[in-house]
PDB file of C-alpha atoms in Angstrom:
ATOM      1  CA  UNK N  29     -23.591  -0.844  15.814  1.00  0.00           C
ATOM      2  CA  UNK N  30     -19.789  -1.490  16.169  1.00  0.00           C
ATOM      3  CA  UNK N  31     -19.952  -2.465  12.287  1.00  0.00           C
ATOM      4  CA  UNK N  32     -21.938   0.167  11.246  1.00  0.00           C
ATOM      5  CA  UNK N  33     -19.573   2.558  12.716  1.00  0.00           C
ATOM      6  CA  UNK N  34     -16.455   1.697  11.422  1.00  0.00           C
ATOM      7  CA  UNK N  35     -18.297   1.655   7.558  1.00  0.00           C
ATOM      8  CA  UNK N  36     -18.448   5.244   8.330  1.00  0.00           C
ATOM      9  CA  UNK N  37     -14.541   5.851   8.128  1.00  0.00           C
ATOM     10  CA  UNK N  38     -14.345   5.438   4.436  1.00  0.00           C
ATOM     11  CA  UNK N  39     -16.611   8.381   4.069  1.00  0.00           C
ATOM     12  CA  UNK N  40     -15.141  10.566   7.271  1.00  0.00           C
ATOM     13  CA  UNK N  41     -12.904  13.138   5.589  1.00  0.00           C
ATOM     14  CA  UNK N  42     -14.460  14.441   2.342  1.00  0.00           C
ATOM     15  CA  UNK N  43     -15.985  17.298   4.247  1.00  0.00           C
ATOM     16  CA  UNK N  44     -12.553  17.991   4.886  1.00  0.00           C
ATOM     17  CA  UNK N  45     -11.170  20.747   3.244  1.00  0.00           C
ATOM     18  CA  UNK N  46      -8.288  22.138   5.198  1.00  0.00           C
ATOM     19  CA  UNK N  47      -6.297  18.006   5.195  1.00  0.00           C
ATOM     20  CA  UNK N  48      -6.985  18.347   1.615  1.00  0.00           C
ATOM     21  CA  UNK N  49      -5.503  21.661   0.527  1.00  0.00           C
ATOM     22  CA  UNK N  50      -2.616  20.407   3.086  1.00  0.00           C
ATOM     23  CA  UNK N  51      -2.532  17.211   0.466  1.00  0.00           C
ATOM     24  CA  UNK N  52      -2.735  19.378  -2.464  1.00  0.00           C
ATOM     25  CA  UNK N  53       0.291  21.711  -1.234  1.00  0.00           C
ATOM     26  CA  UNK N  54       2.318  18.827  -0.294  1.00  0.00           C
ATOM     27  CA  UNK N  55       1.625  16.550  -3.241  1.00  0.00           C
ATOM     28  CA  UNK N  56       2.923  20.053  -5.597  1.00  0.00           C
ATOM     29  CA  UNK N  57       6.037  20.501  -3.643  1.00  0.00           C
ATOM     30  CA  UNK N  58       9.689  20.476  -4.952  1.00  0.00           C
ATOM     31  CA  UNK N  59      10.896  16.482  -3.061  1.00  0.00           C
ATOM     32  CA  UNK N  60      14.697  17.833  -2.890  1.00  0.00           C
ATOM     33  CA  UNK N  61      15.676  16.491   0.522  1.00  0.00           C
ATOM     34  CA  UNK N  62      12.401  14.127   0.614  1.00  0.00           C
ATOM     35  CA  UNK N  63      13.495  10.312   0.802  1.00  0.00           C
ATOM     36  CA  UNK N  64       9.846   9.884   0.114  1.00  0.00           C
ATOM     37  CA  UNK N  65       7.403  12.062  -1.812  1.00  0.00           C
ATOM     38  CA  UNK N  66       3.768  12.067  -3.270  1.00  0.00           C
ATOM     39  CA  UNK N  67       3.211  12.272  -6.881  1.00  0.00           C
ATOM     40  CA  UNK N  68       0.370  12.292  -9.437  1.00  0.00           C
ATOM     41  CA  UNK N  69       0.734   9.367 -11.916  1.00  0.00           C
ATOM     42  CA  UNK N  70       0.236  11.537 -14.971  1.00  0.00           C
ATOM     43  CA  UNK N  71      -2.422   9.669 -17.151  1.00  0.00           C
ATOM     44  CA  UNK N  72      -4.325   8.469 -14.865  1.00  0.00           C
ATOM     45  CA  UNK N  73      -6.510  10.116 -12.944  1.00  0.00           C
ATOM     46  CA  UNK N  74      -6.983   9.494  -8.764  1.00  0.00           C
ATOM     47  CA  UNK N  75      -3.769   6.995  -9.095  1.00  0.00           C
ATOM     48  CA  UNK N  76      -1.400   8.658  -6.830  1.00  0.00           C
ATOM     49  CA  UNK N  77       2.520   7.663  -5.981  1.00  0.00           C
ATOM     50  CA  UNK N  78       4.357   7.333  -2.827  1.00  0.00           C
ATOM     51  CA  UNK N  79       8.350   7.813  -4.286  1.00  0.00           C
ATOM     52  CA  UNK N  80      10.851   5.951  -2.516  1.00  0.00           C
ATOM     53  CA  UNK N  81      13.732   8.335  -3.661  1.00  0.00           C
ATOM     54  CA  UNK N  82      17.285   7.334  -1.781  1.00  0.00           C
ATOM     55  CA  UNK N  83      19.379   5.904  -4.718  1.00  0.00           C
ATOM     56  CA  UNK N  84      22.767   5.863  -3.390  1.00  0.00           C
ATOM     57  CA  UNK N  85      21.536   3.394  -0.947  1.00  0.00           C
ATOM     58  CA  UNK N  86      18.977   1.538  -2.775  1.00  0.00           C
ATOM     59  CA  UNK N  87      16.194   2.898  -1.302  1.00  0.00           C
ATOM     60  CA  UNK N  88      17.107   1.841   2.162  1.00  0.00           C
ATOM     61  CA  UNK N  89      14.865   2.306   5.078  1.00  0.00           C
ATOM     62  CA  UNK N  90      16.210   5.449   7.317  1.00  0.00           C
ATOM     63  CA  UNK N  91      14.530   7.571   9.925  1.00  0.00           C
ATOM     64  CA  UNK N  92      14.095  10.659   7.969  1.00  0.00           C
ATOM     65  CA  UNK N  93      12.055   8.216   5.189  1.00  0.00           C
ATOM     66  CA  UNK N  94      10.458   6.209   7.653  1.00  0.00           C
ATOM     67  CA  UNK N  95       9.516   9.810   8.218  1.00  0.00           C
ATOM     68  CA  UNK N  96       8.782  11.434   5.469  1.00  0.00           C
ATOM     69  CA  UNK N  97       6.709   7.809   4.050  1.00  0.00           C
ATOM     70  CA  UNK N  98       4.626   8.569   7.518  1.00  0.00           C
ATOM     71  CA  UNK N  99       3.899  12.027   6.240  1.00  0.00           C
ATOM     72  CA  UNK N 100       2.472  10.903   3.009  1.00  0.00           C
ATOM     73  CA  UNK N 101       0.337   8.153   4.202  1.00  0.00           C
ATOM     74  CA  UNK N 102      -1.374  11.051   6.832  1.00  0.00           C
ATOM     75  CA  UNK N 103      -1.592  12.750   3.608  1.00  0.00           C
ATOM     76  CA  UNK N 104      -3.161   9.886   1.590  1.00  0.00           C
ATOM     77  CA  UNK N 105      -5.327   8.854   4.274  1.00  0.00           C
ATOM     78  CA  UNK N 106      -6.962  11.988   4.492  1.00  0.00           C
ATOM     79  CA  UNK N 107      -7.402  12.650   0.523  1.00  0.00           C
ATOM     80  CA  UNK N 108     -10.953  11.178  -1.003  1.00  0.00           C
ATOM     81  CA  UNK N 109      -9.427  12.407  -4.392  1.00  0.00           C
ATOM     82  CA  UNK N 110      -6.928   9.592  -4.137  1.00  0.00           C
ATOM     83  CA  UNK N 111      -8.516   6.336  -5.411  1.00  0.00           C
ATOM     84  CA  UNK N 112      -5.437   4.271  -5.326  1.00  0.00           C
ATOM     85  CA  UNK N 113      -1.869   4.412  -4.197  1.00  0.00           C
ATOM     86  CA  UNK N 114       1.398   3.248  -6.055  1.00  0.00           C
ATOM     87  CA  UNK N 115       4.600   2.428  -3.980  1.00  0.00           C
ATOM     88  CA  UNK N 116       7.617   2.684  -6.335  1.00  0.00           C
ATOM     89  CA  UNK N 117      11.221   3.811  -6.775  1.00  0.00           C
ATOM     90  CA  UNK N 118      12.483   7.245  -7.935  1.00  0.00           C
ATOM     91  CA  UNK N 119      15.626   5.346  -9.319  1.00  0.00           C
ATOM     92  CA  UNK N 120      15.040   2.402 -12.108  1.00  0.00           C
ATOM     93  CA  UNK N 121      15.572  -1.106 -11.045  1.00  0.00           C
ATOM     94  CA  UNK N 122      15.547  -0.339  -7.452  1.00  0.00           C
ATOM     95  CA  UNK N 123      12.514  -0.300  -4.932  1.00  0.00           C
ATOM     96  CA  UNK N 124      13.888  -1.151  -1.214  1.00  0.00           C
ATOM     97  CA  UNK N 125      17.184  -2.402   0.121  1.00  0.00           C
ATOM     98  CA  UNK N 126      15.705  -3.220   3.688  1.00  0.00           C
ATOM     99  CA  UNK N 127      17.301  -0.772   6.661  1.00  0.00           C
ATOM    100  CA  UNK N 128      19.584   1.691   6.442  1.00  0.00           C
ATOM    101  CA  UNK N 129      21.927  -0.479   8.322  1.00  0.00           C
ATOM    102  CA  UNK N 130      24.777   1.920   8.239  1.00  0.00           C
ATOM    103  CA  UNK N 131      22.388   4.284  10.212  1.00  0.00           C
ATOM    104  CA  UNK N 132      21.590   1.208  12.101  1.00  0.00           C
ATOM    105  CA  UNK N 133      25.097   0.813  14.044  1.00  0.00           C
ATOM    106  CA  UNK N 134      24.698   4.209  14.963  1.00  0.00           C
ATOM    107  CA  UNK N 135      21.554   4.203  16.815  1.00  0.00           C
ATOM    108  CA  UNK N 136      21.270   3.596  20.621  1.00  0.00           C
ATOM    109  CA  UNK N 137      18.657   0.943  22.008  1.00  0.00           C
ATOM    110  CA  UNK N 138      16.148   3.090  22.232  1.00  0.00           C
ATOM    111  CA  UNK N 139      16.601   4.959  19.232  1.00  0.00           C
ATOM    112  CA  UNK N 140      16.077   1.623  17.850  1.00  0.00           C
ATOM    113  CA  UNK N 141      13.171   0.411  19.703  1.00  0.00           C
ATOM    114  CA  UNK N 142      11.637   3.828  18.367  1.00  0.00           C
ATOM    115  CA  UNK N 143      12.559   2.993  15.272  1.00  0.00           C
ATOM    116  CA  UNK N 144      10.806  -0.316  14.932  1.00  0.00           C
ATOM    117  CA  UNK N 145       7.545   0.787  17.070  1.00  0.00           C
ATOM    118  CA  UNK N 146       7.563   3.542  14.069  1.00  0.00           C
ATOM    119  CA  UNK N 147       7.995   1.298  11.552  1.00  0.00           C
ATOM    120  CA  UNK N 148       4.928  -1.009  12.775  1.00  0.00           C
ATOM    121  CA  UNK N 149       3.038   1.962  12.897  1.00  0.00           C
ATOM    122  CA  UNK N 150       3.650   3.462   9.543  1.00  0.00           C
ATOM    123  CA  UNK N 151       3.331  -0.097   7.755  1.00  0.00           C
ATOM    124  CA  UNK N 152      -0.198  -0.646  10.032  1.00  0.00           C
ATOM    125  CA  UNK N 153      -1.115   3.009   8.235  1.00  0.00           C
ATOM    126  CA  UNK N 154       0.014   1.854   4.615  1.00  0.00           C
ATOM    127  CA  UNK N 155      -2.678  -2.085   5.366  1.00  0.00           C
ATOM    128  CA  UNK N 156      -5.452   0.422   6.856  1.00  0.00           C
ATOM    129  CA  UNK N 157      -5.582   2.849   3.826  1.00  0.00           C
ATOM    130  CA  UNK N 158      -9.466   2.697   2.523  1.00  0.00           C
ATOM    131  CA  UNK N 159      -7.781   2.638  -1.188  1.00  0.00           C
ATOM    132  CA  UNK N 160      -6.748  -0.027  -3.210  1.00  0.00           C
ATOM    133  CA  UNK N 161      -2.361  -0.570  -2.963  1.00  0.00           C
ATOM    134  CA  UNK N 162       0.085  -1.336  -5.245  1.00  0.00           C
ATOM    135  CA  UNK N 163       4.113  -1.920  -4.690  1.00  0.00           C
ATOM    136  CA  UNK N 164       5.698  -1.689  -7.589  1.00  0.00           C
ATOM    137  CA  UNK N 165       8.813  -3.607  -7.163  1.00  0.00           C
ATOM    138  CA  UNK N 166      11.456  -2.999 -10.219  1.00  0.00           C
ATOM    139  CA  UNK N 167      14.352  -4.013  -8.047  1.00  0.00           C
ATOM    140  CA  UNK N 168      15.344  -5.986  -4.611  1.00  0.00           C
ATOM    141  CA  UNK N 169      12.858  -5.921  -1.955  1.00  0.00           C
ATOM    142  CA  UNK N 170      14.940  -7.097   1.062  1.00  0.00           C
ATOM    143  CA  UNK N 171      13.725  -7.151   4.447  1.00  0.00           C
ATOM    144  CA  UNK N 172      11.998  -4.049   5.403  1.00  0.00           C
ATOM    145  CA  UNK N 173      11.324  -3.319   1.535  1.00  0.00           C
ATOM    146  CA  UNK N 174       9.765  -6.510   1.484  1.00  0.00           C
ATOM    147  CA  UNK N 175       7.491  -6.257   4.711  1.00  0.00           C
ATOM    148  CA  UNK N 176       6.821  -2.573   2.794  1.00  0.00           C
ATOM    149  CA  UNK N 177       5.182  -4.252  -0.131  1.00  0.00           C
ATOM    150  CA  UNK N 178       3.298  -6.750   1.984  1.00  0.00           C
ATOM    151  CA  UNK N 179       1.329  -4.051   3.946  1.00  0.00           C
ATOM    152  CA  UNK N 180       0.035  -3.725   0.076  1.00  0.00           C
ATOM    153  CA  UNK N 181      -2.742  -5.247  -1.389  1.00  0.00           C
ATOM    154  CA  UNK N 182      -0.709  -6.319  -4.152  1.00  0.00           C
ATOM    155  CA  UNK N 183       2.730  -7.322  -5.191  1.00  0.00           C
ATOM    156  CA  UNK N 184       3.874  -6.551  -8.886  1.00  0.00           C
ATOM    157  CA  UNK N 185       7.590  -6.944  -9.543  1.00  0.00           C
ATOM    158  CA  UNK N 186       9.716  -7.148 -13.164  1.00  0.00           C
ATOM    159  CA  UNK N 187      10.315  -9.990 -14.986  1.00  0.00           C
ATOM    160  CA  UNK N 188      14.151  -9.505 -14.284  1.00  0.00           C
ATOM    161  CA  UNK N 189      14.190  -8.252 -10.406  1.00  0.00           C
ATOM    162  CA  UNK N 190      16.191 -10.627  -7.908  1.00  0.00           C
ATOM    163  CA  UNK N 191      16.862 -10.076  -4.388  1.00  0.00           C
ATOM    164  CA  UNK N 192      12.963 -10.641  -2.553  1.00  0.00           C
ATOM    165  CA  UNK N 193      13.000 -11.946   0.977  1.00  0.00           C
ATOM    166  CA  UNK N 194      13.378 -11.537   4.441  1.00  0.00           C
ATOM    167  CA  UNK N 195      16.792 -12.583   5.369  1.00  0.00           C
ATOM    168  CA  UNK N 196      16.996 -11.026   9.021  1.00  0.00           C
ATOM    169  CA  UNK N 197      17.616 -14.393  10.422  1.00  0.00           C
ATOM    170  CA  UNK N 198      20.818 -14.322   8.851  1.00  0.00           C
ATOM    171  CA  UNK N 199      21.743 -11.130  10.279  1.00  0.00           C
ATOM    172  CA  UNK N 200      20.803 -12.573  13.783  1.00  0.00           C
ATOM    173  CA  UNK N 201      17.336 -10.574  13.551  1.00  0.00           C
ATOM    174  CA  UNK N 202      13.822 -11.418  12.449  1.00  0.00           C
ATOM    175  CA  UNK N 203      11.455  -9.197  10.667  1.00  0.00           C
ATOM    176  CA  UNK N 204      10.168  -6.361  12.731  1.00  0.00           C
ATOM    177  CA  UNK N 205       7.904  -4.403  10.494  1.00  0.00           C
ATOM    178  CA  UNK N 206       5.632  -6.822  10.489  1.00  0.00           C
ATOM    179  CA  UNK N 207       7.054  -9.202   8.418  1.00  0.00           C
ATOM    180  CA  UNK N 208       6.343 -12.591  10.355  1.00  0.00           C
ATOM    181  CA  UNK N 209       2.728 -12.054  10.405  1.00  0.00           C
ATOM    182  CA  UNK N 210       1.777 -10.483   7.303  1.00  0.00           C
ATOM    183  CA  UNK N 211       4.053 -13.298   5.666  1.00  0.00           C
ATOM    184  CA  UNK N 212       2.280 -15.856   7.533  1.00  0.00           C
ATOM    185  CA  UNK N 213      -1.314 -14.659   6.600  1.00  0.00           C
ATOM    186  CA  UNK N 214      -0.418 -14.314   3.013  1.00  0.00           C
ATOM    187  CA  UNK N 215       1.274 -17.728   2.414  1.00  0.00           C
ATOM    188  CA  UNK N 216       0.109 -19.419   5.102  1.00  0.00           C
ATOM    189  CA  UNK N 217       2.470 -20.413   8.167  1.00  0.00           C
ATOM    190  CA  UNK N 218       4.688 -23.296   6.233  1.00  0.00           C
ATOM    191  CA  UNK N 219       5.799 -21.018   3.845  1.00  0.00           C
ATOM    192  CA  UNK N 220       6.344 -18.047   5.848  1.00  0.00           C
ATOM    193  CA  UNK N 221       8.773 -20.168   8.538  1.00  0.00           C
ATOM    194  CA  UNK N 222      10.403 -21.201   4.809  1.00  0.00           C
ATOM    195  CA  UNK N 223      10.729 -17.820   3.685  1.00  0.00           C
ATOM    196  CA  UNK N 224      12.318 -16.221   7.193  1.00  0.00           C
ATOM    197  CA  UNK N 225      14.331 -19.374   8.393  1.00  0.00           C
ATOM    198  CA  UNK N 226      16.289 -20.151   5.700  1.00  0.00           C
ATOM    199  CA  UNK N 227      16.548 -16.126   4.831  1.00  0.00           C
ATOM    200  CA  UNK N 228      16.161 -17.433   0.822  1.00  0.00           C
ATOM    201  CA  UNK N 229      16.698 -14.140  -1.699  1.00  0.00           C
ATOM    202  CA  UNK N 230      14.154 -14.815  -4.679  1.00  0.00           C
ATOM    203  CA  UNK N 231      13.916 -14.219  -8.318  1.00  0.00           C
ATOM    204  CA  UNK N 232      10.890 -12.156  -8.939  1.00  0.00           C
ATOM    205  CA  UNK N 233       9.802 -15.804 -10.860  1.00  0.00           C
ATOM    206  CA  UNK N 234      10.385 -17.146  -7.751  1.00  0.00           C
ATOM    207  CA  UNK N 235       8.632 -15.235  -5.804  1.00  0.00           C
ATOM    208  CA  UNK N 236       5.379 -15.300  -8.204  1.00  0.00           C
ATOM    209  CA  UNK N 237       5.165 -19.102  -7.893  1.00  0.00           C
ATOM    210  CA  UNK N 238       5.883 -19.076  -4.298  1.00  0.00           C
ATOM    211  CA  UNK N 239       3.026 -16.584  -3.455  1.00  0.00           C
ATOM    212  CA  UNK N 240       4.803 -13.365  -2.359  1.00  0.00           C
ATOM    213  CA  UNK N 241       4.216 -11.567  -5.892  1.00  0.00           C
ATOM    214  CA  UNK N 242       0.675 -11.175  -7.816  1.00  0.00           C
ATOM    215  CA  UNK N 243       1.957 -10.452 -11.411  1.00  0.00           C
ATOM    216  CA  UNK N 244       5.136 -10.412 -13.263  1.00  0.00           C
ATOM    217  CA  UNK N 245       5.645  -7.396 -15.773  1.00  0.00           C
ATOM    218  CA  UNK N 246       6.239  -8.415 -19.469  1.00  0.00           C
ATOM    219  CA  UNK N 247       9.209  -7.968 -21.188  1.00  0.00           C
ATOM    220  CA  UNK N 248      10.100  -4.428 -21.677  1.00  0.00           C
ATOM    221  CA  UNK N 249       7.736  -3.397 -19.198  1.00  0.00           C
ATOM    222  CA  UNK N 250       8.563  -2.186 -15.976  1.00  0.00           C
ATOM    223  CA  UNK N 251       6.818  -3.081 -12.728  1.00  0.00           C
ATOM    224  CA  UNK N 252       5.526   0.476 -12.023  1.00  0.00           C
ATOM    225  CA  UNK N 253       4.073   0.009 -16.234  1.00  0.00           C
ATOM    226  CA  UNK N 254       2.431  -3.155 -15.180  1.00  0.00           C
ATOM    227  CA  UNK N 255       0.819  -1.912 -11.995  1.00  0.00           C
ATOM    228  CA  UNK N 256      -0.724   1.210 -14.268  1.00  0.00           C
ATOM    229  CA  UNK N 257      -2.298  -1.384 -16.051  1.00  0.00           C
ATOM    230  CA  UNK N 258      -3.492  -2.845 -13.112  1.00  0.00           C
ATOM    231  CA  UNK N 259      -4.804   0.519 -11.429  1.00  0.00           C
ATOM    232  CA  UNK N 260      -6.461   1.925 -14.764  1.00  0.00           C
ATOM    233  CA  UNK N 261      -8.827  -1.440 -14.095  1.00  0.00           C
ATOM    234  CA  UNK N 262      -9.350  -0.877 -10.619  1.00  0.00           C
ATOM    235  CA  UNK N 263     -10.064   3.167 -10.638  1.00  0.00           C
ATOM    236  CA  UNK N 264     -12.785   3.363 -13.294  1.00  0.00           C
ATOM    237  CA  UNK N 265     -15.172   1.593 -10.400  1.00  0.00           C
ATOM    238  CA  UNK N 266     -16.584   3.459  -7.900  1.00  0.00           C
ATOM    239  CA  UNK N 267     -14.396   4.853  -5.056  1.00  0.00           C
ATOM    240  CA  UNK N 268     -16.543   4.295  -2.215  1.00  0.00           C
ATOM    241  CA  UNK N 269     -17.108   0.795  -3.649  1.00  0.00           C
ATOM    242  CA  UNK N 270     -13.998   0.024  -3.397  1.00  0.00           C
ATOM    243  CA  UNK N 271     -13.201   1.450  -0.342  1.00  0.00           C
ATOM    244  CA  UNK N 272     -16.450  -0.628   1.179  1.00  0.00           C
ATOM    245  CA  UNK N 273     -15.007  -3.971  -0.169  1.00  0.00           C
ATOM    246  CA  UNK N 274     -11.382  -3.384   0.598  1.00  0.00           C
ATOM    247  CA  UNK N 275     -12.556  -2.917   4.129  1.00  0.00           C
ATOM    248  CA  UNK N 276     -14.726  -5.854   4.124  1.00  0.00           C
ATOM    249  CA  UNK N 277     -12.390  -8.511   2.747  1.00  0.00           C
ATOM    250  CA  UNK N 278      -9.495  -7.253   5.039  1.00  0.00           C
ATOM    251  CA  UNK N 279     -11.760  -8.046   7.740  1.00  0.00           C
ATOM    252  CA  UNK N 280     -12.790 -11.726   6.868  1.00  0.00           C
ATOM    253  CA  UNK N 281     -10.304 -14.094   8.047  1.00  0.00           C
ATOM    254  CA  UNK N 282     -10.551 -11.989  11.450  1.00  0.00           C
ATOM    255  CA  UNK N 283     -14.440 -13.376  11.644  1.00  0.00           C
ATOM    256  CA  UNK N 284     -16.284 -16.099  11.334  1.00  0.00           C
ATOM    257  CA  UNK N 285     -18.332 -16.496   8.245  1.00  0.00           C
ATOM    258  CA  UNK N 286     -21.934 -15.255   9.987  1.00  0.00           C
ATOM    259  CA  UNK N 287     -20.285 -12.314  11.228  1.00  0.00           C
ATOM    260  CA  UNK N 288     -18.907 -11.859   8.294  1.00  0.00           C
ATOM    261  CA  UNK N 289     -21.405 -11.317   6.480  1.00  0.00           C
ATOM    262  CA  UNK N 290     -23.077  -9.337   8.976  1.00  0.00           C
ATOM    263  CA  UNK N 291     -19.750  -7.071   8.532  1.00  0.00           C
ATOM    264  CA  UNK N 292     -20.219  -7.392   4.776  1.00  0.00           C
ATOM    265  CA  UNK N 293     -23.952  -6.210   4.933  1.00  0.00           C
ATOM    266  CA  UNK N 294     -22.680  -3.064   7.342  1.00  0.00           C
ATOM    267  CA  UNK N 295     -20.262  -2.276   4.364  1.00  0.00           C
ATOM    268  CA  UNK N 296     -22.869  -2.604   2.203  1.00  0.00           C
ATOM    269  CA  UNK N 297     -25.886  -0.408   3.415  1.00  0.00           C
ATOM    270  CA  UNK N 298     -23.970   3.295   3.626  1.00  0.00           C
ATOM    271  CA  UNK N 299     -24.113   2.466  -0.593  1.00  0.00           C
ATOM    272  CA  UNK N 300     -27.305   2.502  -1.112  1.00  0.00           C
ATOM    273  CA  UNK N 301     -27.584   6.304  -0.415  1.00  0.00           C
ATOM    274  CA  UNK N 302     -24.589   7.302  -2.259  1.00  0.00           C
ATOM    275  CA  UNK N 303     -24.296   9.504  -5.372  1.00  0.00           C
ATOM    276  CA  UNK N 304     -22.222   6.701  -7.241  1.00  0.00           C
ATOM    277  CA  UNK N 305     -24.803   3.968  -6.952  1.00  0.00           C
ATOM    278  CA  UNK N 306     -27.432   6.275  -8.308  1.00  0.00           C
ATOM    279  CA  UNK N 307     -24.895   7.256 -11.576  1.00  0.00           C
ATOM    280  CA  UNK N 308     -23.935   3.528 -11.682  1.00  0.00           C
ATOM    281  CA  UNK N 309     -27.233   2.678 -12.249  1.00  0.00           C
ATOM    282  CA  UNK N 310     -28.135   5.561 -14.697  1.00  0.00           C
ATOM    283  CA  UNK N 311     -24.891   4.366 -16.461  1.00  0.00           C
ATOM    284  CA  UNK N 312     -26.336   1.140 -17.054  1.00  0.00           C
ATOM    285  CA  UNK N 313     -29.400   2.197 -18.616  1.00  0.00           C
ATOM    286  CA  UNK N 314     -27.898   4.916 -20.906  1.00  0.00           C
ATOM    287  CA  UNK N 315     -25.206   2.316 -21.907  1.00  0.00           C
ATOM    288  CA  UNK N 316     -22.424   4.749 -21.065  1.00  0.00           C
ATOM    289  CA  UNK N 317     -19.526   4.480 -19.028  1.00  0.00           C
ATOM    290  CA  UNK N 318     -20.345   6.002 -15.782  1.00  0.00           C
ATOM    291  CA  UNK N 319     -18.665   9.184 -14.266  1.00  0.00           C
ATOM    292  CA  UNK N 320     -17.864   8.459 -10.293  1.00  0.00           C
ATOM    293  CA  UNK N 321     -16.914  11.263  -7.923  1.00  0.00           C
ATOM    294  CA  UNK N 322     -17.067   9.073  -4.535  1.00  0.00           C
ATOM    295  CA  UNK N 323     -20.164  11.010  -3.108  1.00  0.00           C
TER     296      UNK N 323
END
């Protein structure tokens, strides 16, 4: 019953009209004074944006964007029309310097302990969105912009970004976005210790071959070009589909394989009544490409 409950999340808020003209308004409004702002990716339909935009410090992490990033992910999580979200920079070559550490030194302890409890919070948000994630990393992702793009589902960076890591340990710190254990369930424990003890800045090359990043952007092409690429595949499938099996395989290491698939199966059955499945199958038959509206 547990299971079949939390399948039921995915589908919660399209009844929900009042979050969603909230979404609407804020996704249309001027960002002047936003560090971080929703945008439509023109082109492609149901791909939305979450802008870092803080260029004179390279995107780095402060209150009012730890804020304002918050504020979009309520935003996002409560907007069916969004099928999948893009993290990337205003500013070219840049995504996320790590903390605002000149806002750092002037914090108190607990305006710091506030800080990071937000930050684990927001990031826990940005891993729990039903829809497919993408960071599109076109510059250094250092520290907190690197435990950022790890609450992702994927990792794209340019062929010519430098500067990915976690190097808190050599600023007498350790990740505390989340950074340890994301890292360590994504590379596995070895490589994580690696990665945070010796505080090693990568090459986006690097990076690929050591298992932080998915997919390298060609030559010419920027990260944020690469991960449009990526998103046209993923948003011409059905939306509750892939919010079902995002939500699935984020639960599997967490369970053993029979529950699993019990968990799997609960995922499953609220699709069999849909809208989607019904046009998928229709779609199939009439040898067109078929037209989802996650219903």
């Amino acid at each position: 019953m547990a299971c079949l409950t939390r399948t039921r999340v995915f589908t919660a808020s399209l009844g929900n009209k009042s979050v969603f003209a909230s979404y609407l308004r804020r996704l249309s409004t001027d960002p002047t004074g936003r560090e971080a702002y929703l945008e439509a990716a023109e082109g492609y339909p149901g791909v939305t944006c979450l802008v870092l935009n803080k260029p004179k410090t390279y995107n780095a992490i402060s209150r009012l964007m730890l804020k304002n990033i918050r504020e979009s992910l309520e935003d996002v999580r409560h907007d069916p029309s969004t099928r999948l979200l893009i993290l990337r920079s205003a500013t070219p070559k840049m995504f996320c310097a790590g903390a605002d550490l000149a806002e750092r030194r002037t914090m108190s302890q607990q305006e710091v302990d506030m800080f990071l409890s937000n930050g684990r919070e927001t990031l826990g948000i940005l891993e729990d969105l039903a829809c497919p994630t993408i960071a599109a990393i076109d510059g250094p992702a250092l520290g907190g912009g690197l435990e950022i793009a790890l609450a992702c589902d994927f990792r794209i960076a340019g062929a010519e970004t430098k500067n990915i890591g976690l190097p808190e340990t050599a600023l007498g710190i350790i990740p505390g976005f989340g950074g340890t254990q994301r890292a360590a369930r994504l590379l596995g424990a070895t490589k994580a210790k690696e990665l945070v003890f010796t505080a090693r800045k990568m090459t986006a090359k690097d990076a690929k071959e050591y298992g932080v990043i998915d997919h390298l952007a060609e030559a010419g092409q920027t990260a944020y070009d690469r991960s449009l690429i990526l998103a046209a595949e993923i948003v011409k499938n059905a939306p509750l589909a892939l919010r079902a099996a995002k939500m699935s395989i984020s639960r599997a290491s967490e369970l053993s394989l029979e529950s699993g698939l019990d968990f799997e199966r609960a995922c499953y059955q609220p699709l069999l009544s849909s809208k989607d499945r019904l046009e998928g199958l229709a779609a199939f038959k009439e040898g067109r490409a078929p037209q989802y509206k996650g219903e």
